[in-house]
XYZ file of C-alpha atoms in Angstrom:
408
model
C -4.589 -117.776 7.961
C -4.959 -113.639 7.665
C -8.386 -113.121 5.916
C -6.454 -110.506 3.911
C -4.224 -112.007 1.602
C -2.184 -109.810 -1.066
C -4.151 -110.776 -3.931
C -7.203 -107.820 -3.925
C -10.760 -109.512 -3.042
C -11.489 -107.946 -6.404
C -9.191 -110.666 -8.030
C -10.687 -113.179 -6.552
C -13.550 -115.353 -7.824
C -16.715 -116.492 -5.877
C -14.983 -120.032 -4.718
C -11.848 -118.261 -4.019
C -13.337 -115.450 -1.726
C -15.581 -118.365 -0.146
C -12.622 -120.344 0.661
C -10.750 -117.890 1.247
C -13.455 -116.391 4.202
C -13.162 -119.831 5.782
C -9.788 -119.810 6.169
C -9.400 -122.893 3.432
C -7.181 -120.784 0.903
C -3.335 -120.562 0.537
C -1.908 -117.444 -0.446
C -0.375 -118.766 -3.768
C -4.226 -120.276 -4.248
C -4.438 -123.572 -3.341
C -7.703 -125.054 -1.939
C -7.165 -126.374 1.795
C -8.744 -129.361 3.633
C -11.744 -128.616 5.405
C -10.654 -129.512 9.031
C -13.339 -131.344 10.224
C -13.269 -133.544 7.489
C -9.273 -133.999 8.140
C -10.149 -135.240 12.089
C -12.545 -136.985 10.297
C -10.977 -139.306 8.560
C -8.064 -139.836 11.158
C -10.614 -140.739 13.486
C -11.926 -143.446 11.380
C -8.433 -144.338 10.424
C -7.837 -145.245 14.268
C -10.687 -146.404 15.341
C -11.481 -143.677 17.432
C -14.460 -141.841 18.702
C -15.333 -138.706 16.515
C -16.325 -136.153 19.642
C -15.036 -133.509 16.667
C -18.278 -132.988 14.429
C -21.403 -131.527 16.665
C -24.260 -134.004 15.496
C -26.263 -136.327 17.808
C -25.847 -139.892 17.642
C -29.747 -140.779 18.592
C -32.596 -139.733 16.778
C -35.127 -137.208 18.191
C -38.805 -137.778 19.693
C -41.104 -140.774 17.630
C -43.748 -137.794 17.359
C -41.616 -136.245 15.195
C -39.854 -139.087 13.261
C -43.237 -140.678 13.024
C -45.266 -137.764 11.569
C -42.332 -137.216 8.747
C -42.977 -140.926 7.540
C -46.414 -140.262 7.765
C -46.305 -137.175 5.830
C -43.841 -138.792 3.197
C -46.746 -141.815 2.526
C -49.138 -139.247 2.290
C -47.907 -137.727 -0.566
C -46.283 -134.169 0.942
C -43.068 -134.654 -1.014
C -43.145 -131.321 -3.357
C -42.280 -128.314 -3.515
C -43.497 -126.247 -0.504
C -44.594 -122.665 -0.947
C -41.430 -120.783 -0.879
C -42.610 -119.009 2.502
C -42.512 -122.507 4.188
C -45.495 -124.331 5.051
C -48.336 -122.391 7.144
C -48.476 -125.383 10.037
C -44.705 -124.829 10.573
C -44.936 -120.659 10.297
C -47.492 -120.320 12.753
C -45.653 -122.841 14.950
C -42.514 -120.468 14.913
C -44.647 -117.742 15.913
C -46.495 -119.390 18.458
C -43.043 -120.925 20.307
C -41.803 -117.158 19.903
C -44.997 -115.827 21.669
C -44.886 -118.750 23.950
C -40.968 -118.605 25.154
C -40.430 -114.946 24.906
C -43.343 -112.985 24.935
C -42.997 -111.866 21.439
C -45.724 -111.429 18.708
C -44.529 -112.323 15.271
C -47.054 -112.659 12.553
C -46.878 -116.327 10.489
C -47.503 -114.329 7.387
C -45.326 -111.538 6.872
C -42.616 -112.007 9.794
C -41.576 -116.104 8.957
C -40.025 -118.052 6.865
C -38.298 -121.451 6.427
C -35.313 -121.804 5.328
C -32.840 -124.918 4.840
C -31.386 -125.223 8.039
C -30.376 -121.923 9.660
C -26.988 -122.292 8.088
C -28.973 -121.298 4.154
C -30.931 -118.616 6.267
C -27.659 -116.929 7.736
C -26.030 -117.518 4.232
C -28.868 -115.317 3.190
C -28.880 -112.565 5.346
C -25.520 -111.751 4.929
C -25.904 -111.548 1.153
C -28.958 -109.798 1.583
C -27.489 -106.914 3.679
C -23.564 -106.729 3.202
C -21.386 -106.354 -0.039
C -18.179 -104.920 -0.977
C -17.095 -101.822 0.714
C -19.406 -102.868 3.393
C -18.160 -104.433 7.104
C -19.508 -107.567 8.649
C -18.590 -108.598 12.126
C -18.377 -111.581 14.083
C -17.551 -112.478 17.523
C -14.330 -115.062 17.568
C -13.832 -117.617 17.233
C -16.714 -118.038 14.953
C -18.570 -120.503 13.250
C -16.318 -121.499 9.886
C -19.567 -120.855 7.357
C -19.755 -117.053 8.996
C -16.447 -116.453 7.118
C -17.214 -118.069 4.039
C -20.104 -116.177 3.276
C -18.879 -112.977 4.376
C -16.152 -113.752 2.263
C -18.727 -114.393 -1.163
C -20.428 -111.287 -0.148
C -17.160 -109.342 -0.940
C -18.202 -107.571 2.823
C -15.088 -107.292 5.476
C -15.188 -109.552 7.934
C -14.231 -107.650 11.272
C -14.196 -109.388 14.845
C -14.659 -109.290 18.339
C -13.155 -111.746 20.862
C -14.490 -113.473 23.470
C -12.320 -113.367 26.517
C -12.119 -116.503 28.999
C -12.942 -117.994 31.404
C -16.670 -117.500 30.216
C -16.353 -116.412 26.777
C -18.118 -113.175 26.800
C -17.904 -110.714 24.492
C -15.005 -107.739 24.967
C -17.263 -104.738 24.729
C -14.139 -102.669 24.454
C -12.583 -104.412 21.774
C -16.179 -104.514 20.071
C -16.872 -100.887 20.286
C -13.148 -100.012 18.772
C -13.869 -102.669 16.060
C -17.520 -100.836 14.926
C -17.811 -98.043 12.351
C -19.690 -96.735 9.745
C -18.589 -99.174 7.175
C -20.482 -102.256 9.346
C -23.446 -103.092 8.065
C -24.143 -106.552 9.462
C -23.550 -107.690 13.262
C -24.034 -111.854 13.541
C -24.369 -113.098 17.284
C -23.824 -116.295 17.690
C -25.617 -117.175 20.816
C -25.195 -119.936 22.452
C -21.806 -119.606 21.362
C -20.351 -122.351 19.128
C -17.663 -123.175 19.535
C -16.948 -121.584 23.147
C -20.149 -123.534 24.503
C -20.641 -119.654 26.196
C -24.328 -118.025 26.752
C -23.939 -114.180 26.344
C -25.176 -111.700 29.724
C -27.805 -109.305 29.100
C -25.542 -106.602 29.289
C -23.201 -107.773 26.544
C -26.466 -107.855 24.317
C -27.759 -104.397 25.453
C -24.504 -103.459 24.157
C -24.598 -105.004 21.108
C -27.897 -103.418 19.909
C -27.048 -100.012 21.618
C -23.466 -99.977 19.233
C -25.942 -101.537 16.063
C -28.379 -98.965 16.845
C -25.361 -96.149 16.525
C -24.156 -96.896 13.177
C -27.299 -98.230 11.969
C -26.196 -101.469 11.326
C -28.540 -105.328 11.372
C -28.051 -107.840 13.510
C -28.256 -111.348 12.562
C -29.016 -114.093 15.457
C -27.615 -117.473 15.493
C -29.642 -118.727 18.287
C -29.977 -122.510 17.103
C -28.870 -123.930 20.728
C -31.523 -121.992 22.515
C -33.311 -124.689 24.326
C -29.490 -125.940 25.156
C -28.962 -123.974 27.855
C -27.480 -125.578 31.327
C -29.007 -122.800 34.013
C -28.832 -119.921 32.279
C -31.751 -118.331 30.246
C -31.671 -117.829 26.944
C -32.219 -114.244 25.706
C -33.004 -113.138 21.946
C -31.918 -110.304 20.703
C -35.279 -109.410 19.396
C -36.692 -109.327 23.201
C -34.199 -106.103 24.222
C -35.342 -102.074 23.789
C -34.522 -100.930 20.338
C -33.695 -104.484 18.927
C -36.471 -105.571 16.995
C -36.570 -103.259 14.350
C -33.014 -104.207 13.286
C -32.939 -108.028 14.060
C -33.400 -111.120 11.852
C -33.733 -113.771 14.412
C -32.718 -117.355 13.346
C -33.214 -120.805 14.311
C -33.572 -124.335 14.003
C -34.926 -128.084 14.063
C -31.647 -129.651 14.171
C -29.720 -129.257 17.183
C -33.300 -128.741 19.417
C -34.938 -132.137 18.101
C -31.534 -134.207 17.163
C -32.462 -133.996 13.458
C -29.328 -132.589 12.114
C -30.572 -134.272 9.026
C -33.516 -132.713 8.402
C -32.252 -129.150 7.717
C -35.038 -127.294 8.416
C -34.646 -123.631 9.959
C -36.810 -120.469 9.876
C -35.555 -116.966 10.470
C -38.113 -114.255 11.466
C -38.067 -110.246 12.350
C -39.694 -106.702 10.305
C -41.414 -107.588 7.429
C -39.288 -105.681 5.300
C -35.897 -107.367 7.181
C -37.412 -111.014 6.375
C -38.734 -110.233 3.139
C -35.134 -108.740 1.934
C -34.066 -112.133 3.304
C -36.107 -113.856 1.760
C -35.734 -112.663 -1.692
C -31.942 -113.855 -1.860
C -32.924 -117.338 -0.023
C -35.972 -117.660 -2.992
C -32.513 -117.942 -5.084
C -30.782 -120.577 -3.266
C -33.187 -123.316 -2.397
C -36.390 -122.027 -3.233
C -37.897 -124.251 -0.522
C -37.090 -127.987 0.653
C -37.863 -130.788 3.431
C -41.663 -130.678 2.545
C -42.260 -133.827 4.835
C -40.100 -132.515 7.652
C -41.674 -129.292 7.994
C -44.954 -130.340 9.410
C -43.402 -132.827 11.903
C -41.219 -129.908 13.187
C -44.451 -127.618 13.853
C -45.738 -130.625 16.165
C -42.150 -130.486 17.664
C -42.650 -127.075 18.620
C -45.336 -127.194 20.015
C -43.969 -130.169 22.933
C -44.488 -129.294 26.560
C -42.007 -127.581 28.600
C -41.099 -130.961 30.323
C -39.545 -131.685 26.698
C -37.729 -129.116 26.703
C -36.728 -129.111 30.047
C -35.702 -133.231 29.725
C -33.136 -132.419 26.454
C -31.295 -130.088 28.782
C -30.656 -131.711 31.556
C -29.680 -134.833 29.487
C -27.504 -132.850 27.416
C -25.803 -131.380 31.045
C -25.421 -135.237 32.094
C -23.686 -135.580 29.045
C -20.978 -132.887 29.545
C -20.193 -133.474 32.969
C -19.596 -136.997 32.111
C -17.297 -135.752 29.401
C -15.559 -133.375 31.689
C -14.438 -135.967 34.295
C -12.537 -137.276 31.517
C -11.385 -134.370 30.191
C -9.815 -133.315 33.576
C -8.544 -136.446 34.404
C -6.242 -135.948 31.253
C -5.180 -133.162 32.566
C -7.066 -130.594 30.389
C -8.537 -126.974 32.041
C -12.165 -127.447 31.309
C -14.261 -124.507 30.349
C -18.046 -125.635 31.473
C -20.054 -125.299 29.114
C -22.907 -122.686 29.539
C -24.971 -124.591 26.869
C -24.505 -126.547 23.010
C -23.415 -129.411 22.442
C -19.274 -128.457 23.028
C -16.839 -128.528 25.867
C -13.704 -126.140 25.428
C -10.767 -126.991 27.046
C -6.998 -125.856 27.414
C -3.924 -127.930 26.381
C -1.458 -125.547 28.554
C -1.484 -127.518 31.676
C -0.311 -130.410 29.759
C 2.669 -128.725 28.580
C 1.001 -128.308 24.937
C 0.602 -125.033 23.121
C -0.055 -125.748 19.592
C -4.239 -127.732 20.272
C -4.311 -128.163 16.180
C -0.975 -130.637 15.944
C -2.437 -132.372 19.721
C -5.688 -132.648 17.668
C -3.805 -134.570 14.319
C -2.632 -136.540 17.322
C -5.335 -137.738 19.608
C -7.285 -140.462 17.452
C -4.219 -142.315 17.549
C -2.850 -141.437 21.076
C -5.985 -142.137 22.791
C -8.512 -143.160 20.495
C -10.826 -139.989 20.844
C -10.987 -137.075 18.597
C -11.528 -133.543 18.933
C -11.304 -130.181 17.106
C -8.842 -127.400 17.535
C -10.561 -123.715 18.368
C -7.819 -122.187 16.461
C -9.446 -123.258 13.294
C -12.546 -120.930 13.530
C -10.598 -117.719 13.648
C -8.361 -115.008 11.740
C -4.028 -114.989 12.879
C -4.805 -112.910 15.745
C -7.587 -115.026 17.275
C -5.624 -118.110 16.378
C -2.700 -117.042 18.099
C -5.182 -116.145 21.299
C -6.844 -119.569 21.127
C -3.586 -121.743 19.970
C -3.831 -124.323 22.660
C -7.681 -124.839 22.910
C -9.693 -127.719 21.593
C -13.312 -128.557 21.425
C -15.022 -131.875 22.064
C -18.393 -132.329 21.708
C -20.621 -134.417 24.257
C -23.889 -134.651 22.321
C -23.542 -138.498 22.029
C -24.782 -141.576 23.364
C -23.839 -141.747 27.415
C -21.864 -144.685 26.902
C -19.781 -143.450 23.976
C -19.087 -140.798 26.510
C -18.001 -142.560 29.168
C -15.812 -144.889 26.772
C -14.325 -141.643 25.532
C -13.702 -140.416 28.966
C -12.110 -143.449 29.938
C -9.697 -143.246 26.776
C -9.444 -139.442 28.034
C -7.667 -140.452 31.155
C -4.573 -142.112 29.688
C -3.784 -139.056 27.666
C -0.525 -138.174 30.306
C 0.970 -141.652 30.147
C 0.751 -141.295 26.331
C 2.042 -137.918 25.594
């Protein structure tokens, strides 16, 4: 759906522009079906397995799920200060110091948010409003458009051009101007699985540095990487004092649940930030907080260890994936496989996706979904699985995979 429908933004209320962001609203009004929830339920309808939503399907490390119970019977189950607890800021600044050489102070350069979704949520309304533009690399993650779409901002794009999913510095330069106030990076790329090159992110802050505009980091699958480093934005020349670096417990530690995040950067970036998030939860997951400061704080073996499981996991995945006949896009990190429907014959991945929990027993999400026309157009026969479940679910999956040609 075009994000600019002929009713004026102006005419539209808060739920409508929300909706309307994440591509969930018809032109004469009417309130779509959330995708995933759509797969959802025709995966459960046919038995099959859900590879469409990206949560784990094991809990994390007993250190962690441990000290939460602990914490619980010990009576942390208030409010915490709206900064976040000082165990889990100083563990956010220590893993930053620790990972990437950089020196964040716990007091004035931190805080916790609910899950980095609330903290991106927040930085968007913080910096962007009408008149102003926000850009996004596409696809993009659904809640990017919703927000951008409360905010009354623009939401502008970028696409990311296969077989690697990197960002078209071309297409990103044309798409800048001096209407963009707000620059989100999604990296590691969800849904594209991609892990952006140093030179696309010099880029990036060299163009945000020309028209004075933030950027906002969605770096939640940074410890998901499958041979490739990592880099923040917040580590390059010139980035720092325009960068609100965010994060998370969930995807890192398999506690989707838990929704704890933290976002950090310039005092005055965080504390702008912070003064919309104040509004939306306050604070939350008092227990959880302090058990995610001791996960921080693991040794690099742990870290190391939920990679190279997680890189097991997709090349299981994959062998099923190609056997049905799929092009597979390796994933460069996350939790999500892309592949392309062509070779099969089938160019339209959303109807093959409405299709597979009954064809095969295995579900999966079309790309299309996360972008604007042109980008869906671009990305109409790609799908996503996601391989961040138990090996043998995998394997089951990938044996259901392989009958996909005799079925079609």
């Amino acid at each position: 759906m075009d994000s600019n429908l002929p009713i004026p933004s102006r005419q539209l209320s808060g739920w409508q522009r929300t909706a309307q962001g994440a591509n969930l609203l018809s032109p004469d009004g009417r309130l779509g079906t959330v995708i995933f929830e759509e797969i959802t339920a025709l995966a459960a309808q046919h038995g099959a397995i859900n590879l469409g939503q990206g949560y784990p399907d094991e809990d994390g490390p007993d250190l962690l799920l441990d000290a939460a119970r602990e914490n619980i019977a010990s009576g942390l189950n208030q409010y915490a200060p709206g900064r976040g607890l000082p165990v889990l800021r100083e563990a956010v600044a220590a893993h930053q110091q620790r990972f990437y050489g950089l020196t964040v102070d716990p007091e004035r350069e931190v805080a916790v948010s609910t899950g980095a979704t609330e903290a991106i949520a927040a930085s968007i309304l913080a910096f962007a409003g009408p008149g102003d533009e926000v850009l996004t690399f596409e696809p993009f993650y659904d809640s990017y458009g919703a927000i951008i779409g409360l905010s009354g901002a623009r939401h502008t794009t970028a696409p990311l051009v296969g077989p690697d999913f990197q960002p078209d510095l071309d297409a990103l330069e044309s798409a800048l101007n001096e209407k963009t106030r707000v620059i989100v990076v999604n990296n590691p790329h969800n849904p594209m699985g991609s892990v952006f090159s140093r030179e696309a992110l010099v880029r990036i802050v060299e163009l945000a540095e020309r028209y004075d505009a933030i950027i906002v980091t969605d770096e939640v699958y940074e410890h998901l990487t499958f041979g490739t480093a990592h880099i923040p934005v917040a580590t390059l020349p010139g980035a720092w004092e325009r960068t609100v670096t965010i994060s998370s417990a969930g995807k890192t530690f398999s506690v989707t649940g838990w929704k704890i995040g933290w976002f950090s950067g310039p005092s005055v970036l965080v504390e702008a930030v912070r003064s919309v998030k104040s509004f939306l939860s306050y604070s939350s997951g008092t227990p959880f907080q302090g058990a995610v400061a001791l996960g921080l704080g693991l040794e690099d073996g742990f870290y190391r260890s939920i990679a190279d499981s997680l890189q097991h996991k997709r090349d299981v995945l994959g062998a099923g994936l190609r056997a049905a006949g799929f092009e597979v896009n390796t994933a460069q990190a996350t939790y999500f496989t892309v592949v392309d429907a062509a070779p099969l014959g089938i160019t339209d991945a959303t109807a093959l996706a409405r299709r597979l929990p009954e064809l095969v027993g295995v579900a999966a999400i079309p790309v299309p979904v996360f972008c604007h026309d042109e980008g869906a157009a671009r990305t109409r026969s790609l799908l996503r699985f996601a391989f961040c479940k138990k090996e043998e679910v995998l394997a089951d999956a990938a044996h259901r995979l392989a009958t996909l040609q005799d079925r079609l």
